[in-house]
Coordinates of C-alpha atoms in Angstrom, one line a residue:
M153 CA -20.8 6.4 -2.3
K154 CA -22.3 9.5 -3.6
N155 CA -24.8 9.6 -0.7
V156 CA -22.1 8.8 1.9
Y157 CA -19.8 11.6 0.3
N158 CA -22.8 14.0 0.3
A159 CA -23.5 13.1 4.0
L160 CA -19.6 14.1 4.8
V161 CA -19.7 17.3 2.8
K162 CA -22.7 18.4 4.9
H163 CA -20.8 17.8 8.0
N164 CA -17.7 19.5 6.7
L165 CA -15.9 16.3 6.9
T166 CA -14.4 16.1 3.2
S167 CA -10.9 14.9 4.5
I168 CA -12.5 11.4 4.8
K169 CA -12.2 9.8 1.4
I170 CA -14.9 7.4 0.0
S171 CA -14.0 4.5 -2.3
S172 CA -15.0 0.8 -2.7
P173 CA -12.5 -2.1 -3.7
I174 CA -12.2 -3.9 -6.8
A175 CA -10.9 -7.4 -7.4
L176 CA -8.7 -8.3 -10.3
S177 CA -11.4 -10.3 -11.7
A178 CA -12.8 -6.9 -12.8
L179 CA -10.0 -7.0 -15.6
Q180 CA -10.8 -8.5 -18.8
S181 CA -6.8 -8.7 -19.5
S182 CA -4.0 -8.5 -17.1
Y183 CA -1.1 -10.1 -19.0
P184 CA 1.2 -8.5 -20.1
A185 CA 0.6 -5.7 -18.0
S186 CA 0.5 -3.0 -20.7
S187 CA -2.6 -4.8 -22.0
G188 CA -4.5 -4.4 -19.0
S189 CA -8.3 -3.6 -19.5
F190 CA -11.5 -3.8 -17.8
K191 CA -14.3 -6.3 -18.6
P192 CA -16.4 -4.5 -21.1
D193 CA -19.7 -5.1 -19.4
L194 CA -18.5 -3.4 -16.3
I195 CA -17.0 -0.4 -18.0
E196 CA -20.0 1.9 -18.6
P197 CA -22.3 1.1 -15.8
V198 CA -19.7 0.6 -13.0
I199 CA -16.1 1.5 -13.7
K200 CA -16.3 4.8 -15.4
P201 CA -19.0 6.2 -13.0
M202 CA -16.7 5.2 -10.1
L203 CA -13.5 6.5 -11.3
S204 CA -15.2 9.6 -12.3
F205 CA -16.3 10.1 -8.7
L206 CA -12.9 9.2 -7.4
N207 CA -11.3 11.7 -9.6
Q208 CA -13.7 14.5 -8.6
T209 CA -13.5 13.8 -4.9
G210 CA -9.6 13.3 -5.0
S211 CA -10.0 9.7 -3.5
Y212 CA -8.2 6.5 -4.5
L213 CA -9.2 3.2 -6.4
M214 CA -9.1 0.5 -3.7
V215 CA -7.5 -2.9 -5.5
N216 CA -7.6 -6.2 -3.8
A217 CA -4.5 -8.0 -5.5
Y218 CA -3.5 -11.4 -4.8
P219 CA -0.6 -13.2 -6.7
F220 CA -1.5 -16.4 -5.1
F221 CA -4.6 -16.9 -7.2
A222 CA -2.8 -16.3 -10.4
Y223 CA 0.2 -18.6 -9.4
E224 CA -2.3 -21.2 -8.1
A225 CA -4.1 -21.2 -11.7
N226 CA -1.1 -21.0 -13.6
A227 CA 1.6 -22.7 -11.5
D228 CA 3.1 -24.4 -14.9
Q229 CA 3.7 -21.0 -16.4
I230 CA 4.4 -18.4 -13.5
S231 CA 7.6 -18.8 -11.6
L232 CA 7.1 -19.2 -7.6
D233 CA 10.0 -16.9 -7.0
Y234 CA 8.4 -14.4 -9.3
A235 CA 5.2 -14.6 -7.3
L236 CA 7.0 -14.5 -4.0
F237 CA 9.4 -11.4 -4.6
K238 CA 12.4 -13.8 -4.5
P239 CA 15.3 -13.2 -6.8
N240 CA 14.5 -14.1 -10.5
S241 CA 15.4 -13.2 -13.9
G242 CA 12.3 -11.0 -14.3
V243 CA 9.6 -10.7 -16.9
V244 CA 9.7 -8.3 -19.9
D245 CA 6.3 -6.7 -20.9
S246 CA 6.2 -7.4 -24.5
G247 CA 4.0 -4.3 -25.0
N248 CA 6.1 -1.5 -23.3
G249 CA 9.4 -3.2 -22.8
L250 CA 9.2 -2.8 -18.9
K251 CA 10.8 -5.4 -16.8
Y252 CA 9.0 -6.8 -14.0
Y253 CA 10.6 -8.8 -10.9
S254 CA 7.4 -9.3 -9.1
L255 CA 3.8 -10.5 -10.0
L256 CA 2.2 -8.0 -7.6
D257 CA 3.7 -5.1 -9.5
A258 CA 2.6 -6.5 -12.7
Q259 CA -0.9 -7.0 -11.5
L260 CA -1.1 -3.3 -10.2
D261 CA 0.4 -1.9 -13.6
A262 CA -2.4 -3.9 -15.4
V263 CA -4.8 -2.1 -13.3
Y264 CA -3.2 1.4 -14.1
A265 CA -3.0 0.3 -17.8
A266 CA -6.9 -0.6 -17.6
M267 CA -7.5 2.9 -16.3
S268 CA -5.4 4.6 -18.6
A269 CA -7.4 2.7 -21.5
I270 CA -10.6 4.7 -20.5
Q271 CA -8.9 8.0 -20.0
Y272 CA -8.5 8.0 -16.1
D273 CA -4.8 8.3 -15.6
A274 CA -4.9 10.7 -12.8
V275 CA -6.8 8.6 -10.1
K276 CA -4.6 7.0 -7.5
M277 CA -4.5 3.5 -6.2
V278 CA -4.3 1.8 -2.8
V279 CA -3.9 -2.0 -2.4
T280 CA -6.5 -2.6 0.3
E281 CA -5.9 -6.3 0.3
T282 CA -2.9 -8.7 -0.5
G283 CA -1.5 -11.8 1.2
W284 CA -0.8 -15.4 1.0
P285 CA -2.4 -18.4 2.7
S286 CA -0.4 -20.5 5.0
L287 CA -2.4 -23.7 4.4
G288 CA -4.7 -25.0 1.6
D289 CA -6.5 -27.9 0.3
S290 CA -4.3 -30.4 -1.8
N291 CA -5.3 -28.8 -5.1
E292 CA -4.4 -25.1 -3.9
V293 CA -1.2 -25.2 -5.3
G294 CA 1.5 -22.8 -3.5
A295 CA -0.6 -22.5 -0.1
S296 CA 1.9 -23.3 2.5
Q297 CA 3.4 -21.6 5.7
A298 CA 6.7 -21.3 4.1
N299 CA 5.3 -19.5 1.1
A300 CA 3.2 -17.2 3.2
Q301 CA 5.9 -16.3 5.2
S302 CA 8.2 -15.5 2.2
Y303 CA 5.4 -13.6 0.4
N304 CA 4.4 -11.3 3.3
G305 CA 8.1 -10.7 4.6
N306 CA 9.3 -10.1 1.0
L307 CA 6.4 -7.7 0.7
V308 CA 7.3 -5.7 3.6
N309 CA 10.8 -5.3 2.2
R310 CA 9.6 -4.5 -1.4
V311 CA 7.6 -1.6 0.0
L312 CA 10.1 -0.3 2.5
T313 CA 12.9 -0.3 0.2
G314 CA 11.2 0.4 -3.1
N315 CA 9.5 3.2 -5.2
G316 CA 6.4 2.5 -7.0
T317 CA 5.6 0.2 -9.8
P318 CA 7.7 0.0 -13.1
L319 CA 4.8 1.8 -14.8
R320 CA 4.3 4.4 -12.0
P321 CA 7.7 4.7 -10.2
N322 CA 7.0 7.8 -8.5
E323 CA 3.5 6.8 -7.2
P324 CA 3.7 5.6 -3.5
L325 CA 2.8 2.0 -2.8
D326 CA 0.3 1.9 -0.2
V327 CA -0.6 -1.8 1.0
F328 CA -3.0 -3.4 3.5
L329 CA -1.8 -6.5 4.6
F330 CA -4.5 -9.3 4.8
A331 CA -4.8 -10.6 7.4
L332 CA -4.2 -10.1 10.9
F333 CA -5.9 -13.3 12.2
N334 CA -7.1 -16.6 10.6
E335 CA -10.6 -16.7 10.1
N336 CA -11.4 -20.2 11.5
K337 CA -15.1 -19.9 10.7
K338 CA -15.1 -18.8 7.1
P339 CA -16.6 -20.9 4.6
G340 CA -14.9 -22.2 1.5
P341 CA -11.6 -23.7 0.5
T342 CA -9.2 -24.3 3.3
S343 CA -7.0 -21.1 2.1
E344 CA -9.7 -19.0 2.9
R345 CA -9.3 -19.5 6.6
N346 CA -5.5 -19.5 6.6
Y347 CA -4.4 -15.9 5.5
G348 CA -3.6 -14.7 9.0
L349 CA -0.5 -13.9 10.8
F350 CA -1.9 -15.0 14.1
Y351 CA -4.2 -18.0 15.1
P352 CA -7.5 -17.1 16.9
S353 CA -5.7 -18.1 20.1
E354 CA -3.3 -15.1 19.4
Q355 CA -0.4 -17.4 18.6
K356 CA 1.6 -16.6 15.7
V357 CA 1.3 -18.7 12.4
Y358 CA 4.9 -17.7 11.5
D359 CA 7.4 -15.1 12.3
I360 CA 7.7 -12.1 9.9
T361 CA 9.8 -9.2 10.4
F362 CA 8.6 -5.6 9.6
T363 CA 11.9 -4.0 8.8
T364 CA 14.0 -3.9 5.8
S365 CA 16.6 -6.6 5.1
S366 CA 19.4 -6.7 2.5
S367 CA 18.6 -10.2 1.3
G368 CA 15.5 -12.5 0.8
S369 CA 13.6 -10.4 -1.6
N370 CA 14.6 -9.2 -5.1
N371 CA 15.2 -5.6 -5.2
Q372 CA 16.7 -5.5 -8.9
G373 CA 15.6 -2.1 -10.3
V374 CA 14.5 -0.7 -6.9
S375 CA 16.5 1.9 -5.3
K376 CA 17.8 0.7 -1.8
A377 CA 17.1 2.8 1.2
S378 CA 20.2 4.6 2.5
N379 CA 21.0 5.2 6.0
A380 CA 20.4 1.6 7.0
G381 CA 18.4 1.0 10.0
Q382 CA 17.3 4.8 10.5
T383 CA 13.8 5.7 10.0
W384 CA 12.0 9.1 9.7
C385 CA 8.3 9.9 10.1
V386 CA 6.5 12.1 7.4
A387 CA 3.0 13.5 6.7
N388 CA 0.6 11.6 4.9
G389 CA -0.7 14.0 2.4
K390 CA -3.8 11.8 1.9
A391 CA -4.9 12.4 5.6
G392 CA -6.5 15.9 4.6
E393 CA -5.6 19.4 6.2
E394 CA -7.6 19.1 9.2
K395 CA -5.6 16.1 10.3
L396 CA -2.3 17.5 9.5
Q397 CA -3.1 20.6 11.4
K398 CA -4.4 18.7 14.3
G399 CA -1.0 16.7 14.1
I400 CA 1.2 20.0 14.1
D401 CA -0.7 21.4 16.8
Y402 CA 0.0 18.4 19.1
A403 CA 3.7 17.8 18.0
C404 CA 4.6 21.5 18.4
G405 CA 2.5 21.9 21.6
E406 CA 2.0 19.1 24.1
G407 CA 4.3 17.0 22.2
G408 CA 7.2 19.2 22.6
A409 CA 8.7 19.0 19.2
D410 CA 11.1 21.8 18.2
C411 CA 9.0 23.5 15.6
R412 CA 10.9 26.9 15.6
P413 CA 12.6 25.9 12.2
I414 CA 9.4 25.9 10.4
Q415 CA 8.5 29.2 11.5
E416 CA 8.2 32.0 9.0
G417 CA 11.6 33.2 8.2
A418 CA 13.4 30.3 9.7
T419 CA 15.7 27.7 8.0
C420 CA 13.0 25.1 7.1
F421 CA 10.0 27.4 6.5
D422 CA 10.0 26.7 2.8
P423 CA 8.4 25.0 1.1
D424 CA 5.6 26.7 2.9
T425 CA 3.1 23.9 2.6
L426 CA 1.2 22.3 5.4
E427 CA 2.3 18.9 4.5
A428 CA 6.0 19.8 4.5
H429 CA 5.7 21.7 7.9
A430 CA 3.7 18.7 9.3
S431 CA 6.4 16.2 8.2
Y432 CA 9.0 18.3 9.9
A433 CA 7.1 18.7 13.1
F434 CA 6.1 14.9 13.0
N435 CA 9.7 13.8 12.7
S436 CA 10.8 16.0 15.3
Y437 CA 8.4 14.5 17.7
Y438 CA 9.1 11.0 16.2
Q439 CA 12.8 11.4 17.0
K440 CA 12.4 13.0 20.4
Q441 CA 10.4 9.8 21.3
Q442 CA 13.4 7.6 20.2
R443 CA 11.3 6.4 17.3
G444 CA 9.0 4.6 19.6
T445 CA 6.4 2.1 18.3
G446 CA 3.1 4.3 17.8
T447 CA 4.9 7.6 17.9
C448 CA 4.4 8.2 14.2
D449 CA 0.8 7.8 13.6
F450 CA -1.0 11.2 14.5
G451 CA -4.3 9.6 13.8
G452 CA -3.4 8.2 10.2
A453 CA -1.6 11.6 9.4
A454 CA 1.9 10.1 9.5
Y455 CA 3.8 7.2 8.6
V456 CA 7.3 5.7 8.7
V457 CA 9.8 5.8 5.9
T458 CA 13.2 4.2 5.7
Q459 CA 14.7 6.8 3.2
A460 CA 15.8 10.5 4.4
P461 CA 13.1 12.6 3.1
S462 CA 14.0 15.6 1.0
K463 CA 14.0 19.1 2.7
S464 CA 12.1 20.5 0.0
L465 CA 10.0 17.8 -1.3
P466 CA 7.6 15.2 0.0
P467 CA 9.2 11.5 0.1
R468 CA 9.4 9.9 -3.2
S469 CA 8.6 6.4 -1.5
S470 CA 5.9 5.9 1.0
V471 CA 5.6 3.0 3.6
K472 CA 2.2 2.1 4.9
L473 CA 1.7 -1.5 5.8
I474 CA -1.6 -1.9 7.8
F475 CA -3.4 -5.1 8.9
S476 CA -6.9 -5.7 8.2
W477 CA -9.4 -8.4 8.8

């Protein structure tokens, strides 16, 4: 990671962030979430050096989190509704009193707690993999098409209508959804070949909606999006100054966005930050393009939100659902 970073610095490409994913198996404890801790044998040789690097370079800890595995191993103790973001009575963390309505939120907060325990509170997190298998072996409890559809559909609704986790409510929740296609040649249990939304033939495994809904998932304790049905385009501050400026140049130039209000002395010049100006320019272009698919991307420098962003502050909740395989 350091070698790659040094090579990027050499070529003035520091807006590209370097990280490496960890699985939840790196945790010694994850329940309750407040007791989260890394395995002792990983802390000094791996975790601390990596978190120090991420902190110094402004990068993010990548976490692969699969509530399916926790549910499969503890189906007699974990509610399926709790694992699938469905309405449930919630689980109170005995350590900090916070109440959780989804297993994924609790897993992520266990990682935050583990980082805090070794004094790395400032490092951001990205969920680089999460998903649910649509088929499994007879001993893979919970692997089914209905459950996969519920998990991924409710995950979308959770991210689009919610804030961060109970422990970090102001941190945006960035999620990479695994996976686009079933990996029909992958070895291992049947579930390993059945995380995709599509078969290799390009036929859908099941239907999933990538918009918010008023029912289906449990949004207790989560602020609902206002202005139902409306969307806005905002800048992704993590993209780096180079991409943001390039996006502004396109939106305000060839893209035809109305950028007069963010000129010095105009009504939306303040706050005078690149991210705020980029959000205005990107959204102006996005709305002009009738909020068409692909018109809020700018090379990864923007994303769609369902809550109207503040004029003077970046959006509190971010939405970034990206397929990977």
